[in-house]
Coordinates of C-alpha atoms in Angstrom, one line a residue:
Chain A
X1 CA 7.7 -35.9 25.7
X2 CA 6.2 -32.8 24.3
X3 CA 2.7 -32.7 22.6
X4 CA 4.7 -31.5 19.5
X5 CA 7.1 -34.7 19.4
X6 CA 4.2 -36.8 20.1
X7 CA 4.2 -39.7 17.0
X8 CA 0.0 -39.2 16.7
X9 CA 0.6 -35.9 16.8
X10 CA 3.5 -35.7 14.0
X11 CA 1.4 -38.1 11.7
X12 CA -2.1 -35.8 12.1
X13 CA 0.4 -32.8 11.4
X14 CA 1.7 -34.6 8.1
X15 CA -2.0 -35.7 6.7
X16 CA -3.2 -32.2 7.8
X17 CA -0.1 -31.0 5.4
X18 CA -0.9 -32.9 3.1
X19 CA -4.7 -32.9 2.9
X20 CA -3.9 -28.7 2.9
X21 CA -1.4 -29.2 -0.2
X22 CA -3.8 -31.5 -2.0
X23 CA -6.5 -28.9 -1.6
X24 CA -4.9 -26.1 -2.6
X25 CA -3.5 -27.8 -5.6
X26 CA -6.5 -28.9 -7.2
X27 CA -9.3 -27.0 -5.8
X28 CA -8.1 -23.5 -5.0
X29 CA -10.5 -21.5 -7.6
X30 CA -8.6 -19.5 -10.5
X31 CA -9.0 -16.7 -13.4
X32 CA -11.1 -18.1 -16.2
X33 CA -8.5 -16.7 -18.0
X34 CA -6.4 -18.9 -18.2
X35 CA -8.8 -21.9 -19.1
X36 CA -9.9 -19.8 -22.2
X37 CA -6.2 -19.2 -23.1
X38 CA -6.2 -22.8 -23.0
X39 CA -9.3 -22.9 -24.7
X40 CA -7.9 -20.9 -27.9
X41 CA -4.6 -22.8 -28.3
X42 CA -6.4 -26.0 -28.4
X43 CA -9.1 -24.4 -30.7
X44 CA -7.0 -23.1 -33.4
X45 CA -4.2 -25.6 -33.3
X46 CA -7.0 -28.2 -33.4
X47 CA -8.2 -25.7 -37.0
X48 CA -4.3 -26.0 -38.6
X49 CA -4.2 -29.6 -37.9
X50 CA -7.7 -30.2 -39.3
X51 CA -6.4 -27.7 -42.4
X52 CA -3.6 -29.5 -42.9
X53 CA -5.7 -32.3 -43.5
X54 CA -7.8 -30.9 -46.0
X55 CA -5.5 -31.4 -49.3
X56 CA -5.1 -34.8 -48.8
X57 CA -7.9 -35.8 -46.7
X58 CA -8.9 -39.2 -49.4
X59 CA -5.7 -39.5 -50.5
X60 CA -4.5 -41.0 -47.5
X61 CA -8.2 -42.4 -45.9
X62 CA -10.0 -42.6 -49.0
X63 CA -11.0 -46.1 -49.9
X64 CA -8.4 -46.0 -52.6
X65 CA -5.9 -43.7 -49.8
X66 CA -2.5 -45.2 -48.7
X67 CA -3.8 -45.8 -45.3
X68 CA -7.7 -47.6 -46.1
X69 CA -9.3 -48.5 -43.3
X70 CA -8.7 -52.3 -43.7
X71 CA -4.9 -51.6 -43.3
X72 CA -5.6 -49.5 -40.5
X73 CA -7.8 -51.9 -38.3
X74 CA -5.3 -54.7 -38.8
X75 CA -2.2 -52.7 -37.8
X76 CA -3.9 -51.7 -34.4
X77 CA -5.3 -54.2 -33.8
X78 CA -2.1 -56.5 -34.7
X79 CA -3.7 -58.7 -36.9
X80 CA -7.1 -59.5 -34.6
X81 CA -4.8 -60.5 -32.1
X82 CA -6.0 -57.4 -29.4
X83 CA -9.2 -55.7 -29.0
X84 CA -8.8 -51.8 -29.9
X85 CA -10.3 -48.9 -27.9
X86 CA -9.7 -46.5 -30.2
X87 CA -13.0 -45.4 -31.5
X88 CA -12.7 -43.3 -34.7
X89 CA -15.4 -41.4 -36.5
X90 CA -13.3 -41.4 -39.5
X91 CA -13.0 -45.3 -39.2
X92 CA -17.0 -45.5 -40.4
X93 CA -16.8 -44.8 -44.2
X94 CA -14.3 -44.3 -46.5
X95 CA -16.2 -42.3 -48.9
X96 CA -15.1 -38.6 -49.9
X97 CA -18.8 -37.0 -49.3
X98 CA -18.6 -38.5 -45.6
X99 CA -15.2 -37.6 -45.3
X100 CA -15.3 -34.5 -46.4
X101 CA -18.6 -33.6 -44.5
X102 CA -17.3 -34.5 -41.0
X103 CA -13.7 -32.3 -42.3
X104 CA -15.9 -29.3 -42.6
X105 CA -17.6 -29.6 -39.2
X106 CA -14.7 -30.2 -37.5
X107 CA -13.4 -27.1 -39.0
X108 CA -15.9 -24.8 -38.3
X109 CA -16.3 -25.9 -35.0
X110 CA -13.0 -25.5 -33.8
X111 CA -13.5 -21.8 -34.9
X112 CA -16.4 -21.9 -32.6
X113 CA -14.2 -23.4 -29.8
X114 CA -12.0 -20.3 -30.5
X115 CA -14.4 -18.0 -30.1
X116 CA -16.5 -19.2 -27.0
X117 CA -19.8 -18.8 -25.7
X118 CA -22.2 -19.3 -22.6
X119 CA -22.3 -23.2 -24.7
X120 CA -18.8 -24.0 -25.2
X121 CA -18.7 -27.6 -23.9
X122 CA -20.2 -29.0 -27.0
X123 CA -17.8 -27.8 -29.0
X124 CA -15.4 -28.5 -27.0
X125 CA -16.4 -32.6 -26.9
X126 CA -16.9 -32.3 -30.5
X127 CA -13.5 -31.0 -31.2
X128 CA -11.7 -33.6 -28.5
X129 CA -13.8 -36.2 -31.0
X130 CA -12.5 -34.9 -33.9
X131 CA -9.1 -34.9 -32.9
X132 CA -9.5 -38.5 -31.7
X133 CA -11.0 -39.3 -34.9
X134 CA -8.1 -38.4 -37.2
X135 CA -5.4 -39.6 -34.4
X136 CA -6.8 -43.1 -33.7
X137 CA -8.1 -43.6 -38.0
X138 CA -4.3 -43.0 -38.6
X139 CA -2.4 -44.3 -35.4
X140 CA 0.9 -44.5 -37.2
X141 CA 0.7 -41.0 -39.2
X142 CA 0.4 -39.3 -36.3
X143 CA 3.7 -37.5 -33.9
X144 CA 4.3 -35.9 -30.7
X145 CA 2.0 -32.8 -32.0
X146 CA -1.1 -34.7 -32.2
X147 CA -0.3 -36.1 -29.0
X148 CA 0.0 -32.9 -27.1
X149 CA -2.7 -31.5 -28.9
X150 CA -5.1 -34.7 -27.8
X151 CA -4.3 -33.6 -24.3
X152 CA -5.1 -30.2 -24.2
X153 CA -8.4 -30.9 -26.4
X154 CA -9.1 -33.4 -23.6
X155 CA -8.7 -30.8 -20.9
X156 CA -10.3 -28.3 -22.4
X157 CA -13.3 -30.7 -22.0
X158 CA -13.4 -30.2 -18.2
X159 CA -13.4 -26.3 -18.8
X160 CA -13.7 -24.5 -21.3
X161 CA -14.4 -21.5 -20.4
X162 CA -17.0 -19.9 -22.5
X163 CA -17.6 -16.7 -20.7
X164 CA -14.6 -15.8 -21.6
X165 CA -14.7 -14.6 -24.9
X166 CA -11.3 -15.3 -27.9
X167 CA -10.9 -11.2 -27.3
X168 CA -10.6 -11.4 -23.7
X169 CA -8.6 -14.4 -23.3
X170 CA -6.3 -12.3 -26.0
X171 CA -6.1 -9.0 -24.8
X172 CA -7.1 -8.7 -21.2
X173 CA -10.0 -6.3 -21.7
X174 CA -12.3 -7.8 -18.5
X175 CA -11.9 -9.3 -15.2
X176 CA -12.7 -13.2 -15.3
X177 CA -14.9 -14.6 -12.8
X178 CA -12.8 -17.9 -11.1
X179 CA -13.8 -21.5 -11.0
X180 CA -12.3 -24.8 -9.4
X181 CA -13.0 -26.1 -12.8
X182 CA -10.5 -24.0 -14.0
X183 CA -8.0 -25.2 -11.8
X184 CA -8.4 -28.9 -12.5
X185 CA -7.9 -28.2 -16.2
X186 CA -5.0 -25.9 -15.6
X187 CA -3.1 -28.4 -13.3
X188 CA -3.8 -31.6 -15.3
X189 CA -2.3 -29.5 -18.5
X190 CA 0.4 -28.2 -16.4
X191 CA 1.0 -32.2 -15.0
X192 CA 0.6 -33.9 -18.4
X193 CA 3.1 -30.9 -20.0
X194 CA 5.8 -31.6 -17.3
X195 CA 5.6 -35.6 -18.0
X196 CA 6.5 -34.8 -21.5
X197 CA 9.2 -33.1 -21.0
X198 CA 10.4 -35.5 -18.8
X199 CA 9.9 -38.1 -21.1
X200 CA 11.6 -36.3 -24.0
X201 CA 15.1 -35.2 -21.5
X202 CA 15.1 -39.4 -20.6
X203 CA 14.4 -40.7 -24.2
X204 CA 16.9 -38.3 -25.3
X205 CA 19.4 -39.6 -23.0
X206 CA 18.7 -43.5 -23.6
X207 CA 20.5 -43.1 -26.8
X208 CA 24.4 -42.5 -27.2
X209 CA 23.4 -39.7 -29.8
X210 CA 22.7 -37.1 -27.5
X211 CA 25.0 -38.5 -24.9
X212 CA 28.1 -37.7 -27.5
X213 CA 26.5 -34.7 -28.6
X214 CA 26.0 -34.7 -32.0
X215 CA 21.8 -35.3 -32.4
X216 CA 21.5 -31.8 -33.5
X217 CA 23.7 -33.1 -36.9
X218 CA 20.7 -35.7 -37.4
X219 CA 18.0 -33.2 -36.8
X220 CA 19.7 -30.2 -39.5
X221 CA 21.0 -32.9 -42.4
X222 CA 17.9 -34.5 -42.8
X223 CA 18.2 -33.8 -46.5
X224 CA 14.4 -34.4 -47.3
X225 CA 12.2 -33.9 -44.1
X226 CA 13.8 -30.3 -43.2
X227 CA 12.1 -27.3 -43.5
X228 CA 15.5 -25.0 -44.0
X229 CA 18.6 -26.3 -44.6
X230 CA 21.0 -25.2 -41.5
X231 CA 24.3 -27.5 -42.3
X232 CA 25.7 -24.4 -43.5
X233 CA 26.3 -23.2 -39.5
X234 CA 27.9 -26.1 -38.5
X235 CA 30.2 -26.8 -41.3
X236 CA 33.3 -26.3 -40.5
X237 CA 35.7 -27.9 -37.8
X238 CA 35.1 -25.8 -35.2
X239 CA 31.4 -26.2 -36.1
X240 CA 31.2 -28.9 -33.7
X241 CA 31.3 -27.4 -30.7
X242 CA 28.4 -25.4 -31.7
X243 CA 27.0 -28.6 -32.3
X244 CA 27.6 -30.1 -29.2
X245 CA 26.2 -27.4 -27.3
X246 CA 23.2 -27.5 -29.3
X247 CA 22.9 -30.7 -28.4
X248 CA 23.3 -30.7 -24.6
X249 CA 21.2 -27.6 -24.3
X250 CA 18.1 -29.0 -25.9
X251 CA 18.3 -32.0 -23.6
X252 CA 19.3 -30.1 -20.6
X253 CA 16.5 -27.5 -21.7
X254 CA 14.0 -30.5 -21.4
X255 CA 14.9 -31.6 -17.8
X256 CA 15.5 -28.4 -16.4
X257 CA 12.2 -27.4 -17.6
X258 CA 10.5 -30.5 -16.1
X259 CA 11.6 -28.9 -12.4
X260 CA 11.7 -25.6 -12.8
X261 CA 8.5 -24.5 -14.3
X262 CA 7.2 -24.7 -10.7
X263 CA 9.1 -22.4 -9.1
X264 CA 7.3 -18.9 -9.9
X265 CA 9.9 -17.1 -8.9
X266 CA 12.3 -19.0 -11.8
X267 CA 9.8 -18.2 -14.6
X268 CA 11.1 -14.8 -15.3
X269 CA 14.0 -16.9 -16.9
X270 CA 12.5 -19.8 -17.6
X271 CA 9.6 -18.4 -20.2
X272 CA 12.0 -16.5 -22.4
X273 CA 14.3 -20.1 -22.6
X274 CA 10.7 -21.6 -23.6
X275 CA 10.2 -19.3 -26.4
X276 CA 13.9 -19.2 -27.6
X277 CA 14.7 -22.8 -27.4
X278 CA 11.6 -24.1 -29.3
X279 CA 12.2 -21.8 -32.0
X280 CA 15.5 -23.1 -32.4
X281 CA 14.1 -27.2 -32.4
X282 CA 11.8 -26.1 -34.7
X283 CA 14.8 -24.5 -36.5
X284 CA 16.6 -27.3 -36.3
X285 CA 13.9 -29.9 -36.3
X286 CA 11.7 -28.7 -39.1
X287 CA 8.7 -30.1 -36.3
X288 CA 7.4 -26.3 -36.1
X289 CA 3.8 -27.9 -35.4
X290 CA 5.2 -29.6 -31.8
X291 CA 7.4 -26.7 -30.9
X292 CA 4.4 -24.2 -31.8
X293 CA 2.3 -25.7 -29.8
X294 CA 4.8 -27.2 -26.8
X295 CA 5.9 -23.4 -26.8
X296 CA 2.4 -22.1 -26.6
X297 CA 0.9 -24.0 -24.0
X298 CA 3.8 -24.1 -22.0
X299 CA 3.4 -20.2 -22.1
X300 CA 0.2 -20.2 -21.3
X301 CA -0.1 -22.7 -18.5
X302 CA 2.8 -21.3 -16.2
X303 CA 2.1 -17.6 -16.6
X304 CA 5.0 -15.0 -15.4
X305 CA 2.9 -14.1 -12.5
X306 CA 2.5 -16.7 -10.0
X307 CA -1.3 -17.2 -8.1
X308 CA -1.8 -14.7 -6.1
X309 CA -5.4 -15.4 -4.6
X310 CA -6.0 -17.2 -1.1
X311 CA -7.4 -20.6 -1.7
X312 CA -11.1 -21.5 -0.9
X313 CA -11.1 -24.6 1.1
X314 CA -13.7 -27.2 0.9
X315 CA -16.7 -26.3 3.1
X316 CA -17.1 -28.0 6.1
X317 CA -19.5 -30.7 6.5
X318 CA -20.8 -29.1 9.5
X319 CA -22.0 -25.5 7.6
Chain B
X1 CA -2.2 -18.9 -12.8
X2 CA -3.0 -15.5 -12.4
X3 CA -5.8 -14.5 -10.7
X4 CA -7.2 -10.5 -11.3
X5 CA -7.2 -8.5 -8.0
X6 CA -10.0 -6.7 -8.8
X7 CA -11.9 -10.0 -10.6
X8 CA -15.1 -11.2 -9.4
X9 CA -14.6 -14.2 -6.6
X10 CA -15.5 -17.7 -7.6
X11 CA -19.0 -18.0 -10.0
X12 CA -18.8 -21.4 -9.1
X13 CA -20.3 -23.6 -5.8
X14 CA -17.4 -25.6 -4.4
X15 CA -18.4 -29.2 -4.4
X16 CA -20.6 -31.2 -2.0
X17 CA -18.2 -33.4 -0.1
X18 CA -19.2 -36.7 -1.8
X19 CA -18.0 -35.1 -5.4
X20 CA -15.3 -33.5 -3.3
X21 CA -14.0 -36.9 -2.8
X22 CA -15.5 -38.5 -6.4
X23 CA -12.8 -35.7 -7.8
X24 CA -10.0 -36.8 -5.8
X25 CA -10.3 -40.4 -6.4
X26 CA -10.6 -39.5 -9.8
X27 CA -7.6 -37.0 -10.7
X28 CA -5.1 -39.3 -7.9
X29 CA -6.4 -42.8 -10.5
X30 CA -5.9 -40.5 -14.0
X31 CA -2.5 -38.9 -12.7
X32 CA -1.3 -42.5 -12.3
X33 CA -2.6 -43.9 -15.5
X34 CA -0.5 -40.6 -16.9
X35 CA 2.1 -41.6 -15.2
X36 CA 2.2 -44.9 -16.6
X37 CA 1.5 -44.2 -19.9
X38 CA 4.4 -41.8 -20.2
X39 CA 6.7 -43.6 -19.0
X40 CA 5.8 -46.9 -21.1
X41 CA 6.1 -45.1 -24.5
X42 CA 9.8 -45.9 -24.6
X43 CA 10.7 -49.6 -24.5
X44 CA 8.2 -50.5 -21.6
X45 CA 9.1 -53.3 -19.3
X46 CA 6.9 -56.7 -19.2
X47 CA 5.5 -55.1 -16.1
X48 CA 4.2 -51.8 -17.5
X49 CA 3.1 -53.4 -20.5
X50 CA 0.8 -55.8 -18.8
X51 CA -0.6 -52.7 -16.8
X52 CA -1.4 -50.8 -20.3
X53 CA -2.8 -53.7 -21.7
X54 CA -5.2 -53.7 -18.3
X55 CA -5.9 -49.8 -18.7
X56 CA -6.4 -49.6 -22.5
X57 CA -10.1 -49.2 -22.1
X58 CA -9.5 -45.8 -20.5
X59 CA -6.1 -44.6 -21.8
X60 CA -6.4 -45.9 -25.6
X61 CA -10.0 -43.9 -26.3
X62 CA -8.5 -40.9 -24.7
X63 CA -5.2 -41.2 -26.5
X64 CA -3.5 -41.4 -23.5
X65 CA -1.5 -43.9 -24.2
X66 CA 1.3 -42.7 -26.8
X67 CA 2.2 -45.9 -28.2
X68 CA 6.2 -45.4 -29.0
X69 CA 5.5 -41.7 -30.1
X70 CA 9.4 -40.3 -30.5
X71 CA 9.3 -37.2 -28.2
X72 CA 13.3 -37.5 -28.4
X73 CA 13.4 -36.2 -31.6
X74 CA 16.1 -38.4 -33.4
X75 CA 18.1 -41.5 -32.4
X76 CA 20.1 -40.6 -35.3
X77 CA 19.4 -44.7 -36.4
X78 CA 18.7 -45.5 -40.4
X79 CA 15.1 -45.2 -39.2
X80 CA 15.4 -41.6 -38.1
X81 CA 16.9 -40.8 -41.9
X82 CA 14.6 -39.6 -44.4
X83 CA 12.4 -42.1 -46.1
X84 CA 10.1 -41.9 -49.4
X85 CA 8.5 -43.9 -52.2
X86 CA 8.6 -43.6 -55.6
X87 CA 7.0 -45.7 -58.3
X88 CA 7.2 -46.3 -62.4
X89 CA 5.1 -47.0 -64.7
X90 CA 7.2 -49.0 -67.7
X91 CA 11.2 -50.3 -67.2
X92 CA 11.9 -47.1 -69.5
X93 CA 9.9 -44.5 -67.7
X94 CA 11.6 -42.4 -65.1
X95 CA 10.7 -43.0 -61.3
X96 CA 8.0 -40.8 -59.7
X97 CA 7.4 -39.9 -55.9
X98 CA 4.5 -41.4 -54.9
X99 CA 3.5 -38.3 -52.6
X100 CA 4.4 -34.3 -53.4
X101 CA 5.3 -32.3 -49.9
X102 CA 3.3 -29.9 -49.1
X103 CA 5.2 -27.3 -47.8
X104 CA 2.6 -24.9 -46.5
X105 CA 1.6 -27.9 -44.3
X106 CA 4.4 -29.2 -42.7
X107 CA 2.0 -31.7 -40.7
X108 CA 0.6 -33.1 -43.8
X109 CA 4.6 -33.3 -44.8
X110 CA 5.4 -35.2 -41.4
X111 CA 2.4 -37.7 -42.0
X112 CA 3.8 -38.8 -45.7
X113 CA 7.4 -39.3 -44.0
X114 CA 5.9 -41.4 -41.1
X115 CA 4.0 -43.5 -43.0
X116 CA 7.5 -44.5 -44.7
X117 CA 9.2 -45.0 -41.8
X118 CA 6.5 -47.2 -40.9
X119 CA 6.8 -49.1 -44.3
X120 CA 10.7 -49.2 -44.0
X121 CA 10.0 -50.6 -40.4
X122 CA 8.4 -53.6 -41.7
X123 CA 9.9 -54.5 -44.8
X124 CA 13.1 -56.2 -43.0
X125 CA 11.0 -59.3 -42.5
X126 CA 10.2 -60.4 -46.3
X127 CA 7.3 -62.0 -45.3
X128 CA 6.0 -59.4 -43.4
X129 CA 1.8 -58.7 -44.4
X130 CA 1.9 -55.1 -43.2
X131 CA 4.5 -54.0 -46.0
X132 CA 2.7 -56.3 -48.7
X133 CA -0.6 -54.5 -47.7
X134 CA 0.7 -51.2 -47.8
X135 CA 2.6 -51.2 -50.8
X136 CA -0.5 -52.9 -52.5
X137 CA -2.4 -49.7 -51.0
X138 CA 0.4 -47.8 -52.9
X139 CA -0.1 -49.3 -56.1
X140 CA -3.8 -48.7 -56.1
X141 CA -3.3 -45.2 -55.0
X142 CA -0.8 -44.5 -58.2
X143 CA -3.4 -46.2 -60.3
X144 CA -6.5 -43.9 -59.4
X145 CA -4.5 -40.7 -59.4
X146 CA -3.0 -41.6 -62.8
X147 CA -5.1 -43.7 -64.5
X148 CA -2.4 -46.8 -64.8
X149 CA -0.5 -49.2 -62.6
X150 CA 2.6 -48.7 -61.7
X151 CA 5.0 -51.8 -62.9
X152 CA 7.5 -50.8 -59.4
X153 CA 7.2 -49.8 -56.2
X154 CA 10.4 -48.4 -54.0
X155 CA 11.0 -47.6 -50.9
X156 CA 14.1 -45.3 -50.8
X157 CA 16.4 -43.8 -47.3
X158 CA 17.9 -40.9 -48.3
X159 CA 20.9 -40.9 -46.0
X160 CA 22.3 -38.0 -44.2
X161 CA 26.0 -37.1 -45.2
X162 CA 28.0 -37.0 -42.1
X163 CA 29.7 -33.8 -40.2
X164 CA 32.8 -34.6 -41.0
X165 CA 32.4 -34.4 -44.9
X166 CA 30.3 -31.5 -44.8
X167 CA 33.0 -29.3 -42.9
X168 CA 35.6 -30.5 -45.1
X169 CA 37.5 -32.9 -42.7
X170 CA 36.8 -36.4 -44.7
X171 CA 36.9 -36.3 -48.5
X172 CA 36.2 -39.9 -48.7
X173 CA 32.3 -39.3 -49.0
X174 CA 30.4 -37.1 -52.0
X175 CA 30.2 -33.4 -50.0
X176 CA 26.5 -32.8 -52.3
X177 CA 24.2 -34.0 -49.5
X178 CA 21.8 -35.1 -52.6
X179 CA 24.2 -37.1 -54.3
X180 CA 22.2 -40.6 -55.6
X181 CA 25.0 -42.5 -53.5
X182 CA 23.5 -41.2 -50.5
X183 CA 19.8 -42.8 -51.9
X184 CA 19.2 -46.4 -50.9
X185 CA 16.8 -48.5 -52.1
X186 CA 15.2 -50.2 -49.3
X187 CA 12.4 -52.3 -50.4
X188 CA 11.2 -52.8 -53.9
X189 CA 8.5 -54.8 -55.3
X190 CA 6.9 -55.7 -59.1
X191 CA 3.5 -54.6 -59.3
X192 CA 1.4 -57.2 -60.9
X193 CA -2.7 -57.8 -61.3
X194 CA -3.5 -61.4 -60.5
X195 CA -6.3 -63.6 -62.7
X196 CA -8.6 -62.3 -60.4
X197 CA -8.0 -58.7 -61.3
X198 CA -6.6 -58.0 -57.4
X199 CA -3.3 -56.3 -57.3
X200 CA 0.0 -58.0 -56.1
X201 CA 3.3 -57.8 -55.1
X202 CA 6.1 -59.2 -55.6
X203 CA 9.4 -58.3 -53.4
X204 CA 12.4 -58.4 -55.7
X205 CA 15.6 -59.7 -54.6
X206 CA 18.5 -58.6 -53.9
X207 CA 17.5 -56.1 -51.5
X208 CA 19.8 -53.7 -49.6
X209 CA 18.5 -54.2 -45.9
X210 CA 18.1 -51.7 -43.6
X211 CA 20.7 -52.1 -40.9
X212 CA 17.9 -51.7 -37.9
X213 CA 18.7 -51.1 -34.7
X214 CA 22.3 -50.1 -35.4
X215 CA 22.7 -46.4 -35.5
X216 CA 24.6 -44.8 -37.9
X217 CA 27.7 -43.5 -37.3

């Protein structure tokens, strides 16, 4: 028996693999760059959402609002029944002053966050609790948006990379140094993203709706809820088959995406199918917030080029 | 990622071994709580519930933990359909909606229809608190923004007209997809102050019941 076929020898090999893999996952340093990319679509999604909050900011937490904070506390925590972990800022008064006050600091702050700055963590844990504030005070107003949004506001926590100004994230102007930081926040996006994908393609599928292929009829005839109205491309009786494929392509778009946006070499095609297909859910959806900011995060955190620095490994307890 | 060719190498000191491993343990115990959360927003089993309920403290202050959010889209079920509330103030008075879009904000949009799917959710169960309290909510809403109680509350589904009449193929059905027999009144309830001056309601019957969990078809 060879060295090489030796079963010690095989298992070493295989922790060695995957001890390598692990590392350069997780801790090879990367661009800045990308981390303030990341940085700026949490920052001024984070300012729309907060915006479209400001018109009817009381009349939905007001004291007097549909969803008062009584109501609220009750539902989550099913009538006393559970204890909640969902700490809300907005949960402490009910008054419009209060309100109001913490609107407007949220606000500008996110256009801090935007913009960065050799202090950019406090922002950025002031925007994550600002987010959280809003989500958790109105558990069953919020959607998938506010979800993904949550996540990158969390991730941006772990770096947000200040040094690189909203202009250079933008446009490229100056090389960014590289930190491991950067590459924990990066990944966890890029994990977190792929696991919703993957659980929109299998929710899709647990329903006969998309199996039979007409969910995109649901999505366009929502008479009230949709943005444009659309019925007028799919009615006739050929109209279906446009229908269908519709259909099969947006759940097909959402597991093929869940695999693919890992091989570099694939993102050629699979970036432009980003863009194109969640313009047309938003199209057909009238959900522009989640497809704006699915689209724009997926953008940003699986770039057309793939890493092309060596990683760094860990330094060796000996040096 | 990218990484510039000509950028400066890492700005950052690479971690001492003992936060080397701190990390690990760290991002290997959060990528499974992900994990867990994710896939438990859809009809969790008894077994992943009992695991969120264990890993709330960490994954509900984070809002990692999604709680039925519908990443799917539709279902195409009566609950998927278009839901909204209108109320009046006297028998003769026409019915108002309770809420005007916004449609600059389609977020703020989104939150109104959610909160009505939420309401139509819970108003299959006539004895069901959550409805009571939020129509109640609704009532004293209508009255501070104009000045009076409303005497009636409705919820209302505004159902989708099917494929098949809009290209033409079944005439049986009205073809205007805002025709009032595509408007059901799901839930409605009589307004009333109580000796105490507290507002009440009071669920009239008959109702037309949501057909929940059928889909329509």
């Amino acid at each position: 028996m060879s060295a090489a076929d030796n079963p010690s020898n095989v298992q070493q090999s295989l922790i060695k693999t995957l001890d390598t893999a692990w590392q350069h996952f997780w801790w090879q340093p990367s661009s800045l760059r990308t981390a303030a990319q990341l940085r700026v679509v949490a920052a001024l999604f984070g300012f729309y959402y907060y915006a479209a909050w400001t018109v009817d900011l009381v009349q939905w937490l007001g004291s007097d609002g549909l969803w008062p904070r009584s109501l609220a506390s009750v539902v989550a925590s099913d009538f006393g029944q559970q204890t909640v972990f969902r700490f809300s800022l907005a949960q402490l008064s009910e008054t419009p002053a209060f309100l109001y006050g913490l609107h407007i600091l949220w606000l500008l702050n996110s256009l801090w966050l935007a913009w960065g700055g050799p202090v950019s963590r406090l922002p950025a844990v002031i925007h994550l609790l600002g987010i959280l504030s809003y989500v958790h005070r109105g558990t069953v107003l919020t959607g998938p948006f506010e979800a993904v949004l949550a996540t990158i506001a969390l991730y941006v926590v772990i770096e947000p990379a200040g040094d690189v100004l909203l202009p250079d994230a933008c446009c490229r102007h100056r090389p960014a140094p590289s930190r491991f930081t950067a590459t924990i926040a990066w990944r966890l996006t890029q994990l977190h993203l792929a696991a919703v994908y993957l659980l929109g393609g299998l929710t899709m599928l647990a329903n006969q709706t998309w199996w039979s292929g007409v969910a995109a009829w649901y999505l366009v005839a929502a008479p009230e809820s949709r943005f444009f109205d659309l019925t007028f491309a799919f009615a006739f009786p050929s109209g279906i088959y446009l229908l269908n494929l519709l259909t099969h392509g947006v759940v097909a778009f959402h597991l093929w995406c869940t695999a693919f946006v890992w091989i570099g070499s694939l993102r050629a095609v699979v970036r432009p199918a980003i863009a194109g297909m969640w313009l047309l859910i938003a199209l057909l959806s009238g959900q522009w917030s989640y497809a704006a900011i699915m689209a724009a995060t997926s953008l940003v955190v699986w770039p057309a080029r793939p890493a092309d620095s060596e990683p760094q490994m860990r330094p060796s307890p000996n040096n | 990622m990218t990484a510039d060719s000509n950028a400066p190498r890492s700005s950052q000191r690479l971690p001492s071994e003992t936060l080397w491993t701190a990390w690990s343990v760290f991002l290997s115990v959060h990528c499974i709580i992900v994990l867990l959360c994710v896939t438990a927003n859809y009809m969790p089993s008894l077994l992943q519930e009992r695991l969120l309920f264990l890993i709330r403290p960490y994954a509900q202050p984070l809002h990692l933990d999604w709680n039925s959010t519908p990443f799917y889209l539709t279902h195409g079920t009566v609950l998927d359909m278009d839901h909204y509330v209108e109320y009046r103030h006297a028998q003769d008075e026409p019915w108002h909606p309770l809420v005007e879009s916004v449609p600059w904000a389609c977020e703020a949009t989104a939150r109104y229809f959610r909160w009505s799917r939420f309401l139509a959710l819970h108003v299959d169960d006539e004895a069901d608190e959550v409805a009571a309290r939020m129509t109640v909510a609704a009532a004293r809403f209508v009255q501070r923004k104009t000045g009076r109680l409303p005497e009636r509350l409705r919820l209302r589904r505004h159902e989708s007209r099917s494929w098949e009449t809009a290209a033409g193929l079944d005439s049986t059905q009205p073809s205007d997809p805002h025709d009032e027999r595509y408007r059901v009144t799901v839930y409605e309830v009589a307004v009333e102050l109580d000796p105490s001056g507290d507002i009440r309601v009071v669920p009239l019957n008959p109702l037309v019941r949501p057909a929940f969990p059928e889909a329509v078809r």
